[in-house]
CSV table of C-alpha atoms and ligand atoms in Angstrom, one decimal:
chain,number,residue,atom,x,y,z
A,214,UNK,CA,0.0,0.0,0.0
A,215,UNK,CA,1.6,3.3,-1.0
A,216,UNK,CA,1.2,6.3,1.9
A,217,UNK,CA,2.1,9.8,1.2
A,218,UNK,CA,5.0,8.7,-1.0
A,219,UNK,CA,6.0,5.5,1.3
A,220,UNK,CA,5.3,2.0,0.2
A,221,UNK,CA,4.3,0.1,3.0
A,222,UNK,CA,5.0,-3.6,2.2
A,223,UNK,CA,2.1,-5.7,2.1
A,224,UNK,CA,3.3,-9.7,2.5
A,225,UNK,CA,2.5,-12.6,5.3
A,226,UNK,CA,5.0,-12.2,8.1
A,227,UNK,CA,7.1,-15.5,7.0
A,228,UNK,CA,7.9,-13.3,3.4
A,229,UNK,CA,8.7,-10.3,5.3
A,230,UNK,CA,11.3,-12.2,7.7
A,231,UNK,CA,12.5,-14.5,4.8
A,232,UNK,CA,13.8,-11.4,3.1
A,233,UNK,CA,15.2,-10.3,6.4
A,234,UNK,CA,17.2,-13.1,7.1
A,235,UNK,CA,18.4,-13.0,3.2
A,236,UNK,CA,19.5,-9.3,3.5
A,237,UNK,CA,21.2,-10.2,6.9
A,238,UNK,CA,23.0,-13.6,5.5
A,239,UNK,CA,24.3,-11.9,2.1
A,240,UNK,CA,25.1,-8.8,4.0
A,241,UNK,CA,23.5,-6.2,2.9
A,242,UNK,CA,23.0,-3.1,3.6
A,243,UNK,CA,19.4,-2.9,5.4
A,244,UNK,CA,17.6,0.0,7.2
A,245,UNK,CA,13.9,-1.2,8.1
A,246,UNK,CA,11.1,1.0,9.7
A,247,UNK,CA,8.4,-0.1,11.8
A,248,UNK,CA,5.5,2.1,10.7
A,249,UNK,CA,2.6,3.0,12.6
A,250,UNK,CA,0.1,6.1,12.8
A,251,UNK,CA,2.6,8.4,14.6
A,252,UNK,CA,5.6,7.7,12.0
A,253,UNK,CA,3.5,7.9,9.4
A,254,UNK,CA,1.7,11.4,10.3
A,255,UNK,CA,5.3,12.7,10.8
A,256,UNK,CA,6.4,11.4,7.5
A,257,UNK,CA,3.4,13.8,5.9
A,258,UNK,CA,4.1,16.5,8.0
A,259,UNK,CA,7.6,16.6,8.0
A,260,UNK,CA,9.5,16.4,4.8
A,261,UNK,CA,12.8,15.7,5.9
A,262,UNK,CA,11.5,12.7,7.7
A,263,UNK,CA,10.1,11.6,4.8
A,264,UNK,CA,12.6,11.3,3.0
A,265,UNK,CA,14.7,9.2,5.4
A,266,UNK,CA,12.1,6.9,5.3
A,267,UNK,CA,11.4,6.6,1.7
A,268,UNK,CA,15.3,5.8,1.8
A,269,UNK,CA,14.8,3.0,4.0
A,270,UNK,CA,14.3,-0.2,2.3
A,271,UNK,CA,11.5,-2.0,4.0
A,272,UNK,CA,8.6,0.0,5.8
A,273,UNK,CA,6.9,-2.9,7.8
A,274,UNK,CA,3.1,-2.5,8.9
A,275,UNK,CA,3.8,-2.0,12.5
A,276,UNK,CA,0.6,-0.7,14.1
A,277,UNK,CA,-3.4,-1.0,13.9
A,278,UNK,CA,-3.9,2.5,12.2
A,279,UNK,CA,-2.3,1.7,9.0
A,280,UNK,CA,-4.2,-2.0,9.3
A,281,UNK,CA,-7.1,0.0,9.7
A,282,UNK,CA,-6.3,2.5,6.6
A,283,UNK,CA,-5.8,-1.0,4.3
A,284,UNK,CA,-9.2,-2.1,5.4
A,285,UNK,CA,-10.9,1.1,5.3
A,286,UNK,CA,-9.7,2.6,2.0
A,287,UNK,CA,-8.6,-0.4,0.0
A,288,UNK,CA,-10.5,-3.3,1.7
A,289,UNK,CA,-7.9,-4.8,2.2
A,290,UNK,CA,-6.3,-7.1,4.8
A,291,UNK,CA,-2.9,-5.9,5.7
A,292,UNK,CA,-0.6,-8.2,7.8
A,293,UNK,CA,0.9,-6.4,10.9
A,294,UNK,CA,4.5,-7.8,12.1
A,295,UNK,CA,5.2,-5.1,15.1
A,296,UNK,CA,8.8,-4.1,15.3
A,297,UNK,CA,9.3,-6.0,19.0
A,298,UNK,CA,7.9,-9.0,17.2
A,299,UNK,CA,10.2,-8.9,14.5
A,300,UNK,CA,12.8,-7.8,17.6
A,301,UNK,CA,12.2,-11.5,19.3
A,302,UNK,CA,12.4,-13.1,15.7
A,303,UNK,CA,15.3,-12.0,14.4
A,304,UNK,CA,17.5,-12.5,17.8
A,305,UNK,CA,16.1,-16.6,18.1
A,306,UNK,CA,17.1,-16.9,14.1
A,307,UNK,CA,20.4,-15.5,15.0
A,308,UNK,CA,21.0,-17.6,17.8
A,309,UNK,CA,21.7,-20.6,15.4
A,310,UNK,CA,22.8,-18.2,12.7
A,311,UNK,CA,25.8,-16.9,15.0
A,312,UNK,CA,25.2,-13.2,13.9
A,313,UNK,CA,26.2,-10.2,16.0
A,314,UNK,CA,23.5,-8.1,17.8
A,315,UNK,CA,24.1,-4.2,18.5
A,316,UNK,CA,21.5,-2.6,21.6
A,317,UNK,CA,21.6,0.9,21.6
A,318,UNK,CA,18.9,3.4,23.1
A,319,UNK,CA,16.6,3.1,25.7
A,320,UNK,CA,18.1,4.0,29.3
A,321,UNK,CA,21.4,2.8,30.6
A,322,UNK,CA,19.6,0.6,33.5
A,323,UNK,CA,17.3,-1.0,30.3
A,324,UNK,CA,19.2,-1.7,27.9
A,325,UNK,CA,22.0,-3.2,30.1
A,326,UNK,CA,19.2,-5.6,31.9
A,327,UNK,CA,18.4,-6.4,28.0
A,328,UNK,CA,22.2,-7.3,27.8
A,329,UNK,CA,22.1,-9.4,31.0
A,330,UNK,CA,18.8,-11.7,29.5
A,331,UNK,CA,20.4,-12.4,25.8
A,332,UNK,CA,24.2,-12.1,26.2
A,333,UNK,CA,24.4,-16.1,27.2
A,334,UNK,CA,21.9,-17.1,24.4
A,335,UNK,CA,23.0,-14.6,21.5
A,336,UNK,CA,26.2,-12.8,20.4
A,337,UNK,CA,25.4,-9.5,21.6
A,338,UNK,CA,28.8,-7.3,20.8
A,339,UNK,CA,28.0,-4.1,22.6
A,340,UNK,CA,25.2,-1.8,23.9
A,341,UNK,CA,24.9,1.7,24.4
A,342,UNK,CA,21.9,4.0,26.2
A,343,UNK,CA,20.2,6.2,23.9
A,344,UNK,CA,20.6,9.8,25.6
A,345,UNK,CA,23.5,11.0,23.7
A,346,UNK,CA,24.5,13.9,22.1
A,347,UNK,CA,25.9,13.9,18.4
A,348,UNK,CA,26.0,10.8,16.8
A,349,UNK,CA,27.2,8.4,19.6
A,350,UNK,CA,29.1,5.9,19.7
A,351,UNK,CA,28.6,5.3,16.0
A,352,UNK,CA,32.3,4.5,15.1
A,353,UNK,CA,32.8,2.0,18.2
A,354,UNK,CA,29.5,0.4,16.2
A,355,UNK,CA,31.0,0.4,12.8
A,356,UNK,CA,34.0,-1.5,14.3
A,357,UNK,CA,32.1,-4.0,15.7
A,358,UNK,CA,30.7,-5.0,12.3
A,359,UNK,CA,27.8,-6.5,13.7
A,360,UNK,CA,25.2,-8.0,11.4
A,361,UNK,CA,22.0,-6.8,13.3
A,362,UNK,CA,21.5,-3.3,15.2
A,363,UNK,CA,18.5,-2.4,16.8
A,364,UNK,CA,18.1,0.8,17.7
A,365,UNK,CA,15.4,1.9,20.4
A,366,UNK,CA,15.3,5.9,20.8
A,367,UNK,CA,12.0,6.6,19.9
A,368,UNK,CA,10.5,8.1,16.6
A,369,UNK,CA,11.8,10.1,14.4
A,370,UNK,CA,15.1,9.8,16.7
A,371,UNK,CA,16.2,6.3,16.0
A,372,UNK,CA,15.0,7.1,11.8
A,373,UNK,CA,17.3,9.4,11.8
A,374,UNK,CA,20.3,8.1,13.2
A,375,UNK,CA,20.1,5.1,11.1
A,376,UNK,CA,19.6,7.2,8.0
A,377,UNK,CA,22.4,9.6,8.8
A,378,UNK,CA,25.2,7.1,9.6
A,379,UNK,CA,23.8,4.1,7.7
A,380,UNK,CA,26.6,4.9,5.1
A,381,UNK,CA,29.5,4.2,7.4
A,382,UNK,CA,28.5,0.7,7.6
A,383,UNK,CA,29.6,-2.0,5.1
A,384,UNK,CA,27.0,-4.7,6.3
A,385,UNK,CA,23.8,-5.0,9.1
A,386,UNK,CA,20.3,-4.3,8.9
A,387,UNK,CA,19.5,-1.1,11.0
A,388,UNK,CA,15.6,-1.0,12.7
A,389,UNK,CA,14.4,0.9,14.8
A,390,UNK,CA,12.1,-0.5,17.1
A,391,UNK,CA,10.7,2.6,19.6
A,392,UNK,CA,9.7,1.0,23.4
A,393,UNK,CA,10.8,-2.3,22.8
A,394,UNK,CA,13.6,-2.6,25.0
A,395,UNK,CA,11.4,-1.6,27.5
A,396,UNK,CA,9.3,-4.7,26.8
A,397,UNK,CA,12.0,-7.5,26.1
A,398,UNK,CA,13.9,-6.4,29.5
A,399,UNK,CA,10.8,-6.9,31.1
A,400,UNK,CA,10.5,-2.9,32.7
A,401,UNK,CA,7.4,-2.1,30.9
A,402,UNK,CA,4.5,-4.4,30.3
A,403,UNK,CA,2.8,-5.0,26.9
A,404,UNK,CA,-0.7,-4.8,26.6
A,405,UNK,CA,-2.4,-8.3,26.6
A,406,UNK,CA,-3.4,-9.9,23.3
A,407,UNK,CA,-6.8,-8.9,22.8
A,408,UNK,CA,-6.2,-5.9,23.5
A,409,UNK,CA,-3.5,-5.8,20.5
A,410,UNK,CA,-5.7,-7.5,18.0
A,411,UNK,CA,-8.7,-5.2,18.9
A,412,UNK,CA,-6.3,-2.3,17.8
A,413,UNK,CA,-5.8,-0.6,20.9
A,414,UNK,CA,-2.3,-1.1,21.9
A,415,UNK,CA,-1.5,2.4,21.9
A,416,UNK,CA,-4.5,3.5,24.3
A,417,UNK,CA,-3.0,0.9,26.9
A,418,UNK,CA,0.4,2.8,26.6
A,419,UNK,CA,-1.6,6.0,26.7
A,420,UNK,CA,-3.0,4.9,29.9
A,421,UNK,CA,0.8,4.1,31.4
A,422,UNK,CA,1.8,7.6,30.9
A,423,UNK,CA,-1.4,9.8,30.1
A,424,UNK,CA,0.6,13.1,30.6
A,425,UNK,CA,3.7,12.3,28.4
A,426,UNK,CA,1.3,10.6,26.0
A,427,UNK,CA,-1.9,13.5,26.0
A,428,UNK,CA,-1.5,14.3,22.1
A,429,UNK,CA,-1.7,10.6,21.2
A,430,UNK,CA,-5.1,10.1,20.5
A,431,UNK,CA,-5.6,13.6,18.9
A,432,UNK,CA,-2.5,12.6,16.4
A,433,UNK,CA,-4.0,8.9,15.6
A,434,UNK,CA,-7.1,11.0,15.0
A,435,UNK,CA,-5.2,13.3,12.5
A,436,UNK,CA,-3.4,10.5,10.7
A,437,UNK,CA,-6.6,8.6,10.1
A,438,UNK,CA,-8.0,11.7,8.2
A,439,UNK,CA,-4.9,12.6,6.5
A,440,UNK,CA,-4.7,9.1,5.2
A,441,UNK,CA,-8.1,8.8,4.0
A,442,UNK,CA,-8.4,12.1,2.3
A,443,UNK,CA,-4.5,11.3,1.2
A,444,UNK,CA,-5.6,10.4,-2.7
A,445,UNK,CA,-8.3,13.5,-3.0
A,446,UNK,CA,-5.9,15.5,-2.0
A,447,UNK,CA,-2.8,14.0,-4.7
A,448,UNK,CA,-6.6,14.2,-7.4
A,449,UNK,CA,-7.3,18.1,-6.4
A,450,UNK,CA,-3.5,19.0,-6.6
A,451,UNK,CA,-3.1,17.5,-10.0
A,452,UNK,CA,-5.9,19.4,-11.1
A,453,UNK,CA,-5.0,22.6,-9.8
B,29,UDP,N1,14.7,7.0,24.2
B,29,UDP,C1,16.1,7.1,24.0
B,29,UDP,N2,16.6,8.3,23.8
B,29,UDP,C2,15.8,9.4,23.7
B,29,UDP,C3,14.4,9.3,23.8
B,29,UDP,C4,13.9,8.0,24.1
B,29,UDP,O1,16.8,6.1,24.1
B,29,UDP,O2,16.4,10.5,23.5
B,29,UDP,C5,14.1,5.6,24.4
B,29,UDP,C6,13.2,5.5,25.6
B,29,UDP,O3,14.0,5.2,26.8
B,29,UDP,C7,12.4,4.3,25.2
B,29,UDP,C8,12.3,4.3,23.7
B,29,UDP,O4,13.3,5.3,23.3
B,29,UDP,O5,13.0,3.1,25.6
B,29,UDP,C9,11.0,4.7,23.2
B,29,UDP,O6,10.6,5.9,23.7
B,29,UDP,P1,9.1,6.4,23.7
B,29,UDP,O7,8.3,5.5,24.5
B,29,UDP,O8,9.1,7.9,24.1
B,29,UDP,O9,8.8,6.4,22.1
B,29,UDP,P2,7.8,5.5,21.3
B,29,UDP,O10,7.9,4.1,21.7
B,29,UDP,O11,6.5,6.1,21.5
B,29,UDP,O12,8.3,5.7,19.9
């Protein structure tokens, strides 16, 4: 499905991780988002965001709103594969694959108890919190060579590091994945099931911090609109 300029890639979650694994394996270059309502509203809103993104090379159906734009606009079922789900995924494929994992974000406390949990099952080369200023430790990174770095600072922070310092990289696949160190260290809960298939994930997080998170709903609101009046408003510019 194509969204102000993205394409959002529209497979079964085996395809989507199949090509991971095959980018990861032949070493290529990879920077994948994990799109959902609040990336995407940025991404029309913000050009310069956009076009990080549309230089990424997967944009992976992360949240219900886009689902819900699929169904609503082109009746049509789009698979979701969240970014903490493809998170687990990838780091029990590389377990048996032998390929080094990069942390970096989330607070020094979290992403070190992340460290503590994997570091005997997979080859976790380094970690790093994500309140930095500049770029980081970026080159100790690039040294490291590692074949998988996730990188969990939030949106449109952890876009743009990747997209700015992708090039000094000769291998690994680069996604961000927003709050989900939080969730695989086991510091902040995820909501139950049900509440995930019924689409609202991101009022349970709302309710966990309703003053950081106030805008949320009002910005889920605006994306839905934006989304569904997207085409009119490509029709009415080509017009004028
Ligand atoms: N984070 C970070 N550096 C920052 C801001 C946020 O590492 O400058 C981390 C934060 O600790 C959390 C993750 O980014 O682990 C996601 O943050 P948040 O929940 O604010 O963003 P969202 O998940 O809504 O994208």
């Amino acid at each position: 499905m194509e969204l102000f300029e993205i394409e959002i890639l529209e497979l079964p979650k085996d395809e989507i991780l199949d090509a991971l694994i095959n980018r990861i394996d032949n070493e290529k270059r990879t920077f994948v988002v994990t799109a959902n309502a609040l990336i995407m509203l940025r991404v029309a809103k913000d050009p310069e965001y956009r076009r990080a993104i549309k230089e990424s090379d997967f944009v992976v159906p992360d949240g219900f709103g886009i689902h819900l734009v699929g169904k609503l606009k082109h009746k049509r079922d789009i698979p979701r594969y969240p970014g903490v789900d493809i998170m687990r995924d990838l780091l029990e494929i590389g377990k048996k694959r032998k390929w080094k994992f990069y942390f970096l974000g989330a607070k020094e406390e979290v992403v070190e108890r992340l460290w503590k949990i994997y570091k005997d099952q997979v080859n976790v080369v380094g970690y790093h919190h994500g309140y930095f200023g500049g770029e980081g430790p970026v080159s100790e990174i690039v040294s490291l060579k590692p074949d998988v770095v996730f990188v969990a600072m939030g949106a449109p922070k952890q876009e743009f590091w990747i997209w700015r310092n992708l090039e000094k990289f000769e291998k690994g696949l680069f996604m961000g994945v927003g709050g989900s160190f939080d969730v695989l260290s086991g510091v902040k809960r995820r909501a139950p099931d049900w509440v995930i298939k019924m689409g609202f994930e991101w009022a349970y997080r709302f309710f966990q911090s309703p003053s950081k998170r106030w805008k949320v709903p009002f910005q889920i609101g605006e994306f839905l609109i934006r989304a569904l009046l997207y085409r009119e408003e490509k029709a009415g510019n080509e017009e004028g």
